[in-house]
Structures are given as structure tokens and as C-alpha cells.
Amino acid sequence: MNATEVVSSPSRNVRNPATDANHFILTFENNRLASELFGQFDQHLKLLEQRLQIEAHARGNSVAITGELQATNQARRALDFLYARLQSGGSVEASDVEGAIRMAVAADDQLTLPTLERKAKLSMAQISTRKKTIAARTPTQDAYMRALERSELVFGVGPAGTGKTYLAVAHAAQLLERGIVDKIILSRPAVEAGERLGFLPGDMKEKVDPYLRPLYDALYDMIPGDKVERAITAGVIEIAPLAFMRGRTLANAAIILDEAQNTTSMQMKMFLTRLGENGRMIITGDPSQVDLPRGVTSGLVEALQVLKGVEGVSVVRFKDTDVVRHPLVGRIVQAYDAKYKVQDESEQSEH
């Protein structure tokens, strides 16, 4: 069986299904895919062991799983999902295993009644372009990706490392490939809300490029580099500082505003009113990382309040538990949040 074949029969056989014994063996039919699934030196299975507190021992194309009932079934669902991904021609990295584990655990957490029955297979929202397919790695990412599909204006807010900007650019690239929009417009407040770029050397593109680099990186991840360059030259993909949006009506376009916490109220209103016919707008930012001068209201914070409940607007809030960049990043965010919480409580007690 070659790598592109999809097995029509079940992907694995189960012996001694988990009951009170909490032990079963999964056997995968394709030896090569099983090896990729388990990871080099079984590193993916070790990750399952660490996160779910189970034991997973590989032998050939089989893996014996032992542990508590809920955890072993979570491991089963995660492996089923990842194996199906390999069967469809995808790849599995450690980050994909982390994502599958998160989603398997979340599926159990969302149940209202405990059950000993095996749960349905994992269903994760996906964004696909010719170059890459991305599956949600946390429940919030799943909700965000589904909101991007159904809403004309989506706010993705929360800490760094949660995939807000990356998924927004990936979705825009998907819309462009499908012909749903004619162009992509990526914008960001450069340097600061006032966008004072004059002291930087070079022309305007050279001045703003360093601040728009995360948007470029996401684009090149989803679209072949030569096509990105041609699209930018042709104006199909436009990357510009926020100030360049004034006075325009952006129709048939996917429009992304990144680092939106650093917009003023007037800048945010200006940007929101650029949306034209058949336009899609995505606004990302972290309200806890505002760099505006003291006393200046963040346009993002105000917009979240003003647009609450408005039809066609979706707001997805990420938490530190959604950080997918690196496990340590999540712990760093939690540590800083705890510090600021103590400071806020102290300040309130003084007044």
C-alpha cells in the first residue's frame, strides 16, 4: 500500500476494548504511516503518555495503551484523528499531537453527562490552501475558524501565541484561492498608534516592512513564495500601515487588521467603515498589551463594547490555555497575568 492510498476498511483493529481493565491494543494497517504516527523514537507516543498520564508501548505497527478509562479513550481518539490525517497525505508533527490531545480532552470536558461509551471521532475545523492544511489545535481555535466561515466581521482577541493572526491570514488565503474574494489587504498600526515613521531610513515599504513581518510570514506559509511576490506586485495582496486605509471602500476583499489594540477610537471607526460589498474583515489583538499613551482609549477595547450583539459580528476570545506556540509561552502568559492581577487588586484596595 502506498502513501496516497486511503484504506476503506477500518484503520485499526481493537483487541480487548477498554472497559474496567483500561487496556487495549491499536493495530494500524500501514506500517510506514504507523511509524510516522508514533514519531521518531516514539516521541509522539511519549507526548501522549506525558499529557494524558497513560502508558503507550509500540511494537511494529501496533501500540498497547494502558491507563484510566477516560484518558485511554482520549488517546484512542487522538491517534485515530492523526492516522486519518496521514492517510489523506498530511504530516504529523509534535504540535499536531498536542492539538489532537487538547481537542480530545475538550470533547470530554464538554459532555454534560458521564458515559462509558466510546465518543465519536474528533472533528476539527480546518483551513486548506494548495500549499498547506491547518487543523484547529484548541477548542477556541476551532470556534474561531468556524466564526471566520460564517461571519463578515470577526474579532479574535487574546494573548500572543494563540494563532489569531496566523489563522486569519490562512483563512484570507483560502478565500482568495477559492475566488470568494479578489484581494487580500493586511494592515497593522506601525510602531505605535500615531504611526510616526519618519525617523526610520528608507522608503515607505522599507519603513513598515519590519512591523508587518508576522503577516508576511503567515502568507508565505500558506501560498508559494513566487505567487506571493506576483500577487503583491499586481496589487492582489496589499500590505500597508493603517493610515493608508483612510478614504477607501474595500469591496470583494479579505481585510485583516493586526495588533488592533494599538488603534485609537477614531482609527478603529475609520477602519471598520472601510468594509465594502462582499468584504470580509478580521480584527486581531490583545487588549492586555496596549501601547497607547496613558489616558488614550484603545479602539479595540471600545469596539468590543460598542459592537456587542451586533448582527454579523463574531467575537472569539482566546485564553492563555490556547497558546500553541510553545508550552513555556503559555506558562509565561499565566505568570504575567497572575502578577498583574495582584497589582490590580492592590491598587483597588488602596482607593
mmCIF file of C-alpha atoms in Angstrom:
data_model
loop_
_atom_site.group_PDB
_atom_site.id
_atom_site.type_symbol
_atom_site.label_atom_id
_atom_site.label_comp_id
_atom_site.label_asym_id
_atom_site.label_seq_id
_atom_site.Cartn_x
_atom_site.Cartn_y
_atom_site.Cartn_z
ATOM 1 C CA MET A 1 0.000 0.000 0.000
ATOM 2 C CA ASN A 2 1.484 3.361 -0.971
ATOM 3 C CA ALA A 3 1.227 6.601 0.984
ATOM 4 C CA THR A 4 -1.624 8.046 -1.052
ATOM 5 C CA GLU A 5 -3.989 5.126 -0.672
ATOM 6 C CA VAL A 6 -6.876 5.546 1.749
ATOM 7 C CA VAL A 7 -7.948 2.346 3.450
ATOM 8 C CA SER A 8 -11.663 1.687 3.000
ATOM 9 C CA SER A 9 -11.793 -0.794 5.839
ATOM 10 C CA PRO A 10 -11.333 0.365 9.473
ATOM 11 C CA SER A 11 -7.953 1.986 10.060
ATOM 12 C CA ARG A 12 -7.198 -0.157 13.052
ATOM 13 C CA ASN A 13 -8.304 -3.278 14.867
ATOM 14 C CA VAL A 14 -9.079 -3.217 18.590
ATOM 15 C CA ARG A 15 -8.450 -6.161 20.848
ATOM 16 C CA ASN A 16 -9.806 -6.252 24.359
ATOM 17 C CA PRO A 17 -11.612 -2.857 24.173
ATOM 18 C CA ALA A 18 -11.138 -0.664 27.227
ATOM 19 C CA THR A 19 -13.595 -1.471 29.970
ATOM 20 C CA ASP A 20 -12.635 -1.667 33.606
ATOM 21 C CA ALA A 21 -9.246 -3.027 32.526
ATOM 22 C CA ASN A 22 -8.389 0.232 30.715
ATOM 23 C CA HIS A 23 -6.117 -1.594 28.324
ATOM 24 C CA PHE A 24 -6.294 -2.145 24.581
ATOM 25 C CA ILE A 25 -4.120 -2.547 21.514
ATOM 26 C CA LEU A 26 -4.456 -0.471 18.358
ATOM 27 C CA THR A 27 -3.105 -2.025 15.161
ATOM 28 C CA PHE A 28 -2.615 0.255 12.148
ATOM 29 C CA GLU A 29 -2.619 -1.312 8.694
ATOM 30 C CA ASN A 30 0.091 0.787 7.050
ATOM 31 C CA ASN A 31 3.478 0.205 8.660
ATOM 32 C CA ARG A 32 5.047 3.365 7.257
ATOM 33 C CA LEU A 33 2.180 5.582 8.384
ATOM 34 C CA ALA A 34 2.184 3.907 11.784
ATOM 35 C CA SER A 35 5.862 4.773 12.131
ATOM 36 C CA GLU A 36 5.133 8.428 11.259
ATOM 37 C CA LEU A 37 2.214 8.404 13.676
ATOM 38 C CA PHE A 38 4.330 7.147 16.574
ATOM 39 C CA GLY A 39 7.120 9.611 15.767
ATOM 40 C CA GLN A 40 10.872 9.270 15.668
ATOM 41 C CA PHE A 41 11.924 7.166 18.653
ATOM 42 C CA ASP A 42 8.188 7.046 19.538
ATOM 43 C CA GLN A 43 8.276 10.713 20.575
ATOM 44 C CA HIS A 44 4.593 11.248 19.742
ATOM 45 C CA LEU A 45 3.589 8.343 21.975
ATOM 46 C CA LYS A 46 5.753 9.752 24.753
ATOM 47 C CA LEU A 47 3.885 13.027 24.396
ATOM 48 C CA LEU A 48 0.596 11.154 24.792
ATOM 49 C CA GLU A 49 1.979 9.496 27.925
ATOM 50 C CA GLN A 50 3.052 12.805 29.455
ATOM 51 C CA ARG A 51 -0.136 14.734 28.690
ATOM 52 C CA LEU A 52 -2.687 12.018 29.457
ATOM 53 C CA GLN A 53 -0.845 10.090 32.184
ATOM 54 C CA ILE A 54 -1.087 6.794 30.322
ATOM 55 C CA GLU A 55 1.351 4.143 29.104
ATOM 56 C CA ALA A 56 1.780 3.650 25.362
ATOM 57 C CA HIS A 57 4.130 0.936 24.111
ATOM 58 C CA ALA A 58 4.712 0.459 20.385
ATOM 59 C CA ARG A 59 5.598 -2.808 18.731
ATOM 60 C CA GLY A 60 5.749 -2.782 14.968
ATOM 61 C CA ASN A 61 2.566 -1.189 13.676
ATOM 62 C CA SER A 62 0.681 -1.708 16.967
ATOM 63 C CA VAL A 63 0.536 0.256 20.184
ATOM 64 C CA ALA A 64 -0.644 -1.030 23.565
ATOM 65 C CA ILE A 65 -2.340 1.660 25.646
ATOM 66 C CA THR A 66 -2.926 1.357 29.389
ATOM 67 C CA GLY A 67 -4.318 3.850 31.886
ATOM 68 C CA GLU A 68 -7.511 5.327 33.245
ATOM 69 C CA LEU A 69 -10.578 4.787 31.102
ATOM 70 C CA GLN A 70 -11.166 8.402 30.081
ATOM 71 C CA ALA A 71 -7.501 9.065 29.302
ATOM 72 C CA THR A 72 -7.064 5.905 27.217
ATOM 73 C CA ASN A 73 -10.132 6.735 25.146
ATOM 74 C CA GLN A 74 -8.804 10.251 24.633
ATOM 75 C CA ALA A 75 -5.551 8.728 23.383
ATOM 76 C CA ARG A 76 -7.515 6.449 21.043
ATOM 77 C CA ARG A 77 -9.432 9.369 19.514
ATOM 78 C CA ALA A 78 -6.277 11.450 19.120
ATOM 79 C CA LEU A 79 -4.434 8.615 17.359
ATOM 80 C CA ASP A 80 -7.440 7.865 15.134
ATOM 81 C CA PHE A 81 -7.569 11.507 14.028
ATOM 82 C CA LEU A 82 -3.829 11.758 13.393
ATOM 83 C CA TYR A 83 -3.731 8.487 11.457
ATOM 84 C CA ALA A 84 -6.583 9.679 9.232
ATOM 85 C CA ARG A 85 -4.584 12.845 8.609
ATOM 86 C CA LEU A 86 -1.596 10.772 7.479
ATOM 87 C CA GLN A 87 -3.840 8.646 5.250
ATOM 88 C CA SER A 88 -5.065 11.769 3.483
ATOM 89 C CA GLY A 89 -1.481 12.795 2.664
ATOM 90 C CA GLY A 90 -0.833 15.143 5.579
ATOM 91 C CA SER A 91 2.005 15.083 8.062
ATOM 92 C CA VAL A 92 2.081 14.828 11.841
ATOM 93 C CA GLU A 93 4.410 16.936 13.969
ATOM 94 C CA ALA A 94 4.628 17.210 17.747
ATOM 95 C CA SER A 95 2.439 20.335 17.611
ATOM 96 C CA ASP A 96 -0.246 18.345 15.780
ATOM 97 C CA VAL A 97 -0.173 15.706 18.507
ATOM 98 C CA GLU A 98 -0.548 18.445 21.133
ATOM 99 C CA GLY A 99 -3.534 19.808 19.241
ATOM 100 C CA ALA A 100 -5.210 16.410 18.907
ATOM 101 C CA ILE A 101 -4.768 15.796 22.639
ATOM 102 C CA ARG A 102 -6.271 19.189 23.519
ATOM 103 C CA MET A 103 -9.276 18.545 21.316
ATOM 104 C CA ALA A 104 -9.792 15.014 22.648
ATOM 105 C CA VAL A 105 -9.719 16.289 26.235
ATOM 106 C CA ALA A 106 -12.040 19.174 25.379
ATOM 107 C CA ALA A 107 -14.550 16.785 23.790
ATOM 108 C CA ASP A 108 -14.863 15.024 27.160
ATOM 109 C CA ASP A 109 -14.989 18.269 29.138
ATOM 110 C CA GLN A 110 -17.942 19.468 27.062
ATOM 111 C CA LEU A 111 -20.088 16.429 27.875
ATOM 112 C CA THR A 112 -22.893 17.105 30.332
ATOM 113 C CA LEU A 113 -23.272 13.502 31.457
ATOM 114 C CA PRO A 114 -20.521 10.929 32.028
ATOM 115 C CA THR A 115 -20.645 7.890 29.771
ATOM 116 C CA LEU A 116 -18.552 4.790 29.294
ATOM 117 C CA GLU A 117 -19.332 4.626 25.582
ATOM 118 C CA ARG A 118 -16.644 5.476 23.065
ATOM 119 C CA LYS A 119 -17.056 9.040 21.827
ATOM 120 C CA ALA A 120 -17.325 9.940 18.172
ATOM 121 C CA LYS A 121 -14.168 10.648 16.224
ATOM 122 C CA LEU A 122 -12.597 14.069 16.634
ATOM 123 C CA SER A 123 -13.979 16.741 14.317
ATOM 124 C CA MET A 124 -11.713 19.769 13.949
ATOM 125 C CA ALA A 125 -12.268 22.823 11.782
ATOM 126 C CA GLN A 126 -9.691 23.127 9.017
ATOM 127 C CA ILE A 127 -8.305 25.762 6.673
ATOM 128 C CA SER A 128 -6.889 24.457 3.396
ATOM 129 C CA THR A 129 -4.881 26.016 0.615
ATOM 130 C CA ARG A 130 -2.918 24.318 -2.154
ATOM 131 C CA LYS A 131 0.226 24.558 -0.053
ATOM 132 C CA LYS A 132 -0.985 23.674 3.421
ATOM 133 C CA THR A 133 -3.878 22.401 5.532
ATOM 134 C CA ILE A 134 -4.252 23.611 9.109
ATOM 135 C CA ALA A 135 -6.444 21.883 11.695
ATOM 136 C CA ALA A 136 -7.623 23.570 14.883
ATOM 137 C CA ARG A 137 -5.422 22.729 17.864
ATOM 138 C CA THR A 138 -7.642 24.058 20.648
ATOM 139 C CA PRO A 139 -11.422 24.384 21.100
ATOM 140 C CA THR A 140 -11.091 28.167 20.829
ATOM 141 C CA GLN A 141 -9.193 27.872 17.548
ATOM 142 C CA ASP A 142 -11.984 25.593 16.348
ATOM 143 C CA ALA A 143 -14.607 28.210 17.288
ATOM 144 C CA TYR A 144 -12.510 30.962 15.650
ATOM 145 C CA MET A 145 -12.139 29.074 12.368
ATOM 146 C CA ARG A 146 -15.879 28.373 12.257
ATOM 147 C CA ALA A 147 -16.634 32.041 13.010
ATOM 148 C CA LEU A 148 -14.386 33.067 10.108
ATOM 149 C CA GLU A 149 -16.501 30.895 7.803
ATOM 150 C CA ARG A 150 -19.885 32.318 8.828
ATOM 151 C CA SER A 151 -19.347 35.970 9.857
ATOM 152 C CA GLU A 152 -18.463 39.060 7.830
ATOM 153 C CA LEU A 153 -16.654 40.704 10.760
ATOM 154 C CA VAL A 154 -14.681 38.635 13.280
ATOM 155 C CA PHE A 155 -12.704 39.815 16.289
ATOM 156 C CA GLY A 156 -10.015 37.418 17.531
ATOM 157 C CA VAL A 157 -8.693 38.708 20.858
ATOM 158 C CA GLY A 158 -6.311 37.239 23.392
ATOM 159 C CA PRO A 159 -2.660 36.629 24.263
ATOM 160 C CA ALA A 160 0.262 36.090 21.921
ATOM 161 C CA GLY A 161 0.899 32.620 20.565
ATOM 162 C CA THR A 162 -2.734 31.560 20.202
ATOM 163 C CA GLY A 163 -2.762 31.642 16.394
ATOM 164 C CA LYS A 164 -5.102 34.637 15.965
ATOM 165 C CA THR A 165 -3.154 36.345 13.184
ATOM 166 C CA TYR A 166 -1.835 33.192 11.545
ATOM 167 C CA LEU A 167 -5.298 31.658 11.180
ATOM 168 C CA ALA A 168 -6.746 34.964 9.956
ATOM 169 C CA VAL A 169 -4.154 35.181 7.158
ATOM 170 C CA ALA A 170 -4.633 31.475 6.356
ATOM 171 C CA HIS A 171 -8.392 31.997 6.050
ATOM 172 C CA ALA A 172 -7.867 35.019 3.798
ATOM 173 C CA ALA A 173 -5.548 32.969 1.572
ATOM 174 C CA GLN A 174 -8.189 30.251 1.362
ATOM 175 C CA LEU A 175 -10.869 32.780 0.349
ATOM 176 C CA LEU A 176 -8.571 34.162 -2.369
ATOM 177 C CA GLU A 177 -7.792 30.706 -3.769
ATOM 178 C CA ARG A 178 -11.488 29.812 -3.872
ATOM 179 C CA GLY A 179 -12.326 33.026 -5.704
ATOM 180 C CA ILE A 180 -14.623 34.213 -2.913
ATOM 181 C CA VAL A 181 -12.624 37.465 -2.703
ATOM 182 C CA ASP A 182 -10.488 39.231 -5.286
ATOM 183 C CA LYS A 183 -7.769 40.523 -2.997
ATOM 184 C CA ILE A 184 -6.253 40.389 0.475
ATOM 185 C CA ILE A 185 -5.491 43.538 2.448
ATOM 186 C CA LEU A 186 -3.309 43.228 5.529
ATOM 187 C CA SER A 187 -2.863 46.170 7.850
ATOM 188 C CA ARG A 188 -1.290 46.946 11.181
ATOM 189 C CA PRO A 189 -0.574 50.059 13.248
ATOM 190 C CA ALA A 190 3.129 50.593 12.566
ATOM 191 C CA VAL A 191 5.428 51.374 15.509
ATOM 192 C CA GLU A 192 2.657 52.998 17.554
ATOM 193 C CA ALA A 193 -0.873 54.334 17.185
ATOM 194 C CA GLY A 194 0.461 57.645 15.776
ATOM 195 C CA GLU A 195 2.471 55.761 13.124
ATOM 196 C CA ARG A 196 5.401 58.185 13.271
ATOM 197 C CA LEU A 197 7.687 56.519 10.753
ATOM 198 C CA GLY A 198 9.680 59.496 9.513
ATOM 199 C CA PHE A 199 12.769 58.780 11.593
ATOM 200 C CA LEU A 200 13.241 55.343 10.005
ATOM 201 C CA PRO A 201 15.575 55.033 6.976
ATOM 202 C CA GLY A 202 14.359 54.022 3.518
ATOM 203 C CA ASP A 203 11.155 54.394 1.517
ATOM 204 C CA MET A 204 7.708 53.691 2.944
ATOM 205 C CA LYS A 205 7.835 49.953 2.198
ATOM 206 C CA GLU A 206 11.216 49.632 3.928
ATOM 207 C CA LYS A 207 9.898 51.629 6.891
ATOM 208 C CA VAL A 208 6.825 49.494 7.527
ATOM 209 C CA ASP A 209 8.007 46.019 6.449
ATOM 210 C CA PRO A 210 9.617 45.124 9.815
ATOM 211 C CA TYR A 211 6.331 45.800 11.617
ATOM 212 C CA LEU A 212 4.306 43.759 9.122
ATOM 213 C CA ARG A 213 6.689 40.784 9.118
ATOM 214 C CA PRO A 214 4.303 38.421 11.002
ATOM 215 C CA LEU A 215 1.753 38.948 8.238
ATOM 216 C CA TYR A 216 4.334 38.189 5.553
ATOM 217 C CA ASP A 217 5.437 35.039 7.395
ATOM 218 C CA ALA A 218 1.886 33.689 7.553
ATOM 219 C CA LEU A 219 1.328 34.469 3.863
ATOM 220 C CA TYR A 220 4.442 32.609 2.738
ATOM 221 C CA ASP A 221 3.373 29.637 4.861
ATOM 222 C CA MET A 222 0.052 29.357 3.016
ATOM 223 C CA ILE A 223 0.940 30.467 -0.530
ATOM 224 C CA PRO A 224 4.073 29.599 -2.585
ATOM 225 C CA GLY A 225 6.634 32.404 -2.346
ATOM 226 C CA ASP A 226 6.708 33.247 -6.061
ATOM 227 C CA LYS A 227 2.911 33.597 -6.111
ATOM 228 C CA VAL A 228 3.007 35.882 -3.066
ATOM 229 C CA GLU A 229 5.529 38.157 -4.788
ATOM 230 C CA ARG A 230 3.492 38.282 -8.003
ATOM 231 C CA ALA A 231 0.271 38.936 -6.072
ATOM 232 C CA ILE A 232 1.877 41.802 -4.144
ATOM 233 C CA THR A 233 3.246 43.312 -7.371
ATOM 234 C CA ALA A 234 -0.176 43.017 -9.021
ATOM 235 C CA GLY A 235 -1.946 44.513 -6.006
ATOM 236 C CA VAL A 236 -3.904 41.306 -5.337
ATOM 237 C CA ILE A 237 -2.221 41.172 -1.935
ATOM 238 C CA GLU A 238 -1.738 44.541 -0.302
ATOM 239 C CA ILE A 239 0.208 45.072 2.912
ATOM 240 C CA ALA A 240 0.010 48.577 4.301
ATOM 241 C CA PRO A 241 0.014 50.553 7.545
ATOM 242 C CA LEU A 242 -3.345 51.537 8.972
ATOM 243 C CA ALA A 243 -3.053 55.170 7.887
ATOM 244 C CA PHE A 244 -3.274 54.066 4.226
ATOM 245 C CA MET A 245 -6.830 52.770 4.742
ATOM 246 C CA ARG A 246 -8.407 56.205 5.139
ATOM 247 C CA GLY A 247 -10.871 57.238 2.434
ATOM 248 C CA ARG A 248 -11.095 53.800 0.796
ATOM 249 C CA THR A 249 -14.013 51.398 0.319
ATOM 250 C CA LEU A 250 -12.748 47.838 0.282
ATOM 251 C CA ALA A 251 -15.144 45.582 -1.671
ATOM 252 C CA ASN A 252 -14.593 41.913 -2.628
ATOM 253 C CA ALA A 253 -11.652 41.759 -0.249
ATOM 254 C CA ALA A 254 -10.491 39.907 2.846
ATOM 255 C CA ILE A 255 -9.227 42.637 5.177
ATOM 256 C CA ILE A 256 -7.153 41.941 8.281
ATOM 257 C CA LEU A 257 -6.150 44.412 10.985
ATOM 258 C CA ASP A 258 -3.487 43.005 13.293
ATOM 259 C CA GLU A 259 -2.322 44.442 16.650
ATOM 260 C CA ALA A 260 -5.637 46.307 16.788
ATOM 261 C CA GLN A 261 -5.240 47.104 20.490
ATOM 262 C CA ASN A 262 -2.914 49.908 19.386
ATOM 263 C CA THR A 263 -5.538 51.747 17.346
ATOM 264 C CA THR A 264 -7.284 54.833 18.709
ATOM 265 C CA SER A 265 -11.071 55.060 18.762
ATOM 266 C CA MET A 266 -11.106 57.180 15.576
ATOM 267 C CA GLN A 267 -8.696 54.864 13.775
ATOM 268 C CA MET A 268 -10.798 51.826 14.619
ATOM 269 C CA LYS A 269 -14.023 53.514 13.469
ATOM 270 C CA MET A 270 -12.288 54.579 10.256
ATOM 271 C CA PHE A 271 -11.088 51.042 9.609
ATOM 272 C CA LEU A 272 -14.423 49.351 10.375
ATOM 273 C CA THR A 273 -16.254 51.642 7.962
ATOM 274 C CA ARG A 274 -13.949 50.636 5.078
ATOM 275 C CA LEU A 275 -15.842 47.347 4.677
ATOM 276 C CA GLY A 276 -17.439 47.172 1.223
ATOM 277 C CA GLU A 277 -19.739 44.790 -0.624
ATOM 278 C CA ASN A 278 -18.727 41.117 -0.370
ATOM 279 C CA GLY A 279 -15.966 42.074 2.034
ATOM 280 C CA ARG A 280 -14.712 40.036 4.977
ATOM 281 C CA MET A 281 -12.968 41.741 7.875
ATOM 282 C CA ILE A 282 -10.865 40.128 10.615
ATOM 283 C CA ILE A 283 -9.505 42.142 13.542
ATOM 284 C CA THR A 284 -6.959 40.652 15.926
ATOM 285 C CA GLY A 285 -5.269 41.981 19.035
ATOM 286 C CA ASP A 286 -4.525 41.589 22.718
ATOM 287 C CA PRO A 287 -6.358 44.107 24.931
ATOM 288 C CA SER A 288 -3.850 43.462 27.713
ATOM 289 C CA GLN A 289 -0.913 44.696 25.574
ATOM 290 C CA VAL A 290 -1.993 48.259 24.719
ATOM 291 C CA ASP A 291 0.944 50.549 23.841
ATOM 292 C CA LEU A 292 -1.094 53.749 23.514
ATOM 293 C CA PRO A 293 -0.245 56.772 25.678
ATOM 294 C CA ARG A 294 -1.837 56.745 29.113
ATOM 295 C CA GLY A 295 -5.400 58.032 29.002
ATOM 296 C CA VAL A 296 -5.969 57.177 25.334
ATOM 297 C CA THR A 297 -8.747 54.622 24.834
ATOM 298 C CA SER A 298 -7.891 51.561 22.759
ATOM 299 C CA GLY A 299 -10.052 51.370 19.651
ATOM 300 C CA LEU A 300 -10.172 47.587 20.021
ATOM 301 C CA VAL A 301 -11.434 47.691 23.600
ATOM 302 C CA GLU A 302 -14.078 50.272 22.674
ATOM 303 C CA ALA A 303 -15.194 48.374 19.562
ATOM 304 C CA LEU A 304 -15.715 45.174 21.554
ATOM 305 C CA GLN A 305 -18.089 47.098 23.808
ATOM 306 C CA VAL A 306 -19.871 49.112 21.103
ATOM 307 C CA LEU A 307 -20.426 46.183 18.711
ATOM 308 C CA LYS A 308 -21.551 43.667 21.320
ATOM 309 C CA GLY A 309 -24.643 41.894 19.996
ATOM 310 C CA VAL A 310 -24.496 43.480 16.525
ATOM 311 C CA GLU A 311 -25.684 41.057 13.832
ATOM 312 C CA GLY A 312 -22.905 39.797 11.572
ATOM 313 C CA VAL A 313 -20.166 40.393 14.177
ATOM 314 C CA SER A 314 -18.459 37.495 15.950
ATOM 315 C CA VAL A 315 -16.053 37.826 18.870
ATOM 316 C CA VAL A 316 -13.776 34.929 19.806
ATOM 317 C CA ARG A 317 -11.742 35.314 22.997
ATOM 318 C CA PHE A 318 -8.560 33.288 23.401
ATOM 319 C CA LYS A 319 -7.068 32.443 26.803
ATOM 320 C CA ASP A 320 -3.578 31.521 27.968
ATOM 321 C CA THR A 321 -4.618 27.853 27.740
ATOM 322 C CA ASP A 322 -4.967 28.349 23.967
ATOM 323 C CA VAL A 323 -1.288 29.238 23.464
ATOM 324 C CA VAL A 324 0.096 26.844 20.846
ATOM 325 C CA ARG A 325 3.460 28.479 20.124
ATOM 326 C CA HIS A 326 5.353 26.598 22.833
ATOM 327 C CA PRO A 327 4.167 25.170 26.184
ATOM 328 C CA LEU A 328 6.503 27.570 28.000
ATOM 329 C CA VAL A 329 4.817 30.580 26.340
ATOM 330 C CA GLY A 330 1.537 29.582 27.963
ATOM 331 C CA ARG A 331 3.178 29.410 31.377
ATOM 332 C CA ILE A 332 4.826 32.806 30.816
ATOM 333 C CA VAL A 333 1.455 34.371 29.947
ATOM 334 C CA GLN A 334 -0.112 32.827 33.063
ATOM 335 C CA ALA A 335 2.715 34.145 35.254
ATOM 336 C CA TYR A 336 2.338 37.707 33.951
ATOM 337 C CA ASP A 337 -1.458 37.571 34.233
ATOM 338 C CA ALA A 338 -1.125 36.489 37.869
ATOM 339 C CA LYS A 339 1.307 39.343 38.564
ATOM 340 C CA TYR A 340 -0.964 42.000 37.024
ATOM 341 C CA LYS A 341 -3.989 40.575 38.825
ATOM 342 C CA VAL A 342 -2.226 41.009 42.176
ATOM 343 C CA GLN A 343 -1.214 44.557 41.225
ATOM 344 C CA ASP A 344 -4.774 45.458 40.200
ATOM 345 C CA GLU A 345 -6.190 44.085 43.442
ATOM 346 C CA SER A 346 -3.582 46.019 45.417
ATOM 347 C CA GLU A 347 -4.389 49.289 43.612
ATOM 348 C CA GLN A 348 -8.129 48.786 44.158
ATOM 349 C CA SER A 349 -7.642 48.190 47.876
ATOM 350 C CA GLU A 350 -5.708 51.460 48.181
ATOM 351 C CA HIS A 351 -8.577 53.541 46.759
#
